[in-house]
PDB file of C-alpha atoms in Angstrom:
ATOM      1  CA  MET A 898       0.000   0.000   0.000  1.00 59.00           C
ATOM      2  CA  ALA A 899       1.446   3.353  -1.041  1.00 63.00           C
ATOM      3  CA  ALA A 900       1.616   6.184   1.444  1.00 64.00           C
ATOM      4  CA  LYS A 901      -0.482   9.253   0.703  1.00 71.00           C
ATOM      5  CA  VAL A 902       1.635  12.146  -0.480  1.00 71.00           C
ATOM      6  CA  SER A 903       1.253  15.396   1.417  1.00 75.00           C
ATOM      7  CA  PHE A 904       2.297  18.944   0.671  1.00 73.00           C
ATOM      8  CA  PRO A 905       1.903  20.794   3.993  1.00 84.00           C
ATOM      9  CA  ILE A 906       2.582  24.328   2.811  1.00 88.00           C
ATOM     10  CA  THR A 907      -0.574  26.086   4.015  1.00 89.00           C
ATOM     11  CA  ASN A 908      -2.301  26.002   7.393  1.00 89.00           C
ATOM     12  CA  ASP A 909      -5.343  24.390   5.766  1.00 92.00           C
ATOM     13  CA  ASP A 910      -5.444  20.598   5.364  1.00 91.00           C
ATOM     14  CA  GLU A 911      -8.042  20.782   2.580  1.00 93.00           C
ATOM     15  CA  ALA A 912      -5.957  23.289   0.630  1.00 94.00           C
ATOM     16  CA  ASN A 913      -2.862  21.106   1.068  1.00 93.00           C
ATOM     17  CA  ALA A 914      -4.733  18.037  -0.199  1.00 93.00           C
ATOM     18  CA  PHE A 915      -6.022  20.024  -3.172  1.00 93.00           C
ATOM     19  CA  LEU A 916      -2.445  20.917  -4.146  1.00 93.00           C
ATOM     20  CA  VAL A 917      -1.585  17.209  -4.224  1.00 92.00           C
ATOM     21  CA  ASP A 918      -4.714  16.173  -6.134  1.00 92.00           C
ATOM     22  CA  ASP A 919      -4.856  18.896  -8.799  1.00 93.00           C
ATOM     23  CA  PRO A 920      -1.748  19.730 -10.850  1.00 92.00           C
ATOM     24  CA  LEU A 921      -3.271  23.031 -12.027  1.00 95.00           C
ATOM     25  CA  ALA A 922      -3.621  24.131  -8.400  1.00 95.00           C
ATOM     26  CA  LEU A 923       0.052  23.481  -7.736  1.00 93.00           C
ATOM     27  CA  VAL A 924       1.129  25.416 -10.846  1.00 94.00           C
ATOM     28  CA  LEU A 925      -1.091  28.372  -9.927  1.00 94.00           C
ATOM     29  CA  GLY A 926       0.308  28.368  -6.406  1.00 94.00           C
ATOM     30  CA  MET A 927       3.840  28.435  -7.774  1.00 93.00           C
ATOM     31  CA  LEU A 928       2.998  31.340 -10.073  1.00 94.00           C
ATOM     32  CA  LEU A 929       1.345  33.329  -7.294  1.00 94.00           C
ATOM     33  CA  ASP A 930       4.233  32.607  -4.939  1.00 92.00           C
ATOM     34  CA  GLN A 931       6.305  35.061  -6.961  1.00 89.00           C
ATOM     35  CA  GLN A 932       3.966  37.923  -6.011  1.00 90.00           C
ATOM     36  CA  VAL A 933       2.399  37.271  -2.589  1.00 93.00           C
ATOM     37  CA  PRO A 934       3.309  35.456   0.660  1.00 93.00           C
ATOM     38  CA  MET A 935       3.780  31.717   0.164  1.00 91.00           C
ATOM     39  CA  GLU A 936       0.944  30.546   2.441  1.00 91.00           C
ATOM     40  CA  TRP A 937      -1.557  32.818   0.663  1.00 94.00           C
ATOM     41  CA  ALA A 938      -0.266  31.861  -2.790  1.00 95.00           C
ATOM     42  CA  PHE A 939      -0.668  28.136  -2.264  1.00 94.00           C
ATOM     43  CA  ARG A 940      -4.087  28.470  -0.580  1.00 96.00           C
ATOM     44  CA  ALA A 941      -5.435  30.685  -3.380  1.00 95.00           C
ATOM     45  CA  PRO A 942      -6.085  27.838  -5.881  1.00 95.00           C
ATOM     46  CA  PHE A 943      -8.262  26.060  -3.294  1.00 96.00           C
ATOM     47  CA  THR A 944     -10.210  29.266  -2.640  1.00 96.00           C
ATOM     48  CA  LEU A 945     -10.603  29.817  -6.374  1.00 94.00           C
ATOM     49  CA  SER A 946     -11.815  26.246  -6.881  1.00 95.00           C
ATOM     50  CA  GLN A 947     -14.479  26.749  -4.212  1.00 95.00           C
ATOM     51  CA  ARG A 948     -15.706  29.865  -6.013  1.00 94.00           C
ATOM     52  CA  LEU A 949     -15.606  28.341  -9.507  1.00 93.00           C
ATOM     53  CA  GLY A 950     -16.853  24.875  -8.567  1.00 89.00           C
ATOM     54  CA  ASP A 951     -16.565  22.432 -11.468  1.00 88.00           C
ATOM     55  CA  ARG A 952     -15.248  25.228 -13.701  1.00 92.00           C
ATOM     56  CA  PHE A 953     -11.763  25.085 -12.115  1.00 92.00           C
ATOM     57  CA  THR A 954      -9.974  24.442 -15.394  1.00 93.00           C
ATOM     58  CA  ALA A 955      -7.268  26.349 -17.224  1.00 92.00           C
ATOM     59  CA  PRO A 956      -9.655  27.503 -20.008  1.00 93.00           C
ATOM     60  CA  ALA A 957     -12.272  28.699 -17.506  1.00 89.00           C
ATOM     61  CA  ILE A 958      -9.704  30.635 -15.504  1.00 87.00           C
ATOM     62  CA  ALA A 959      -8.213  32.205 -18.642  1.00 87.00           C
TER      63      ALA A 959
END
């Protein structure tokens, strides 16, 4: 049985899990990390996904 990968970079377990499960979220977090504090940058994709729902895709965001 493989161990679950974690990426504990925010203070939010759901946001951390989202970064592991969705490659787009991780890329967006890395892009935002250049402009804002790291914890905010990597939590932002999770917040955006909650607001967009099933429209959290690269074309929908663009």
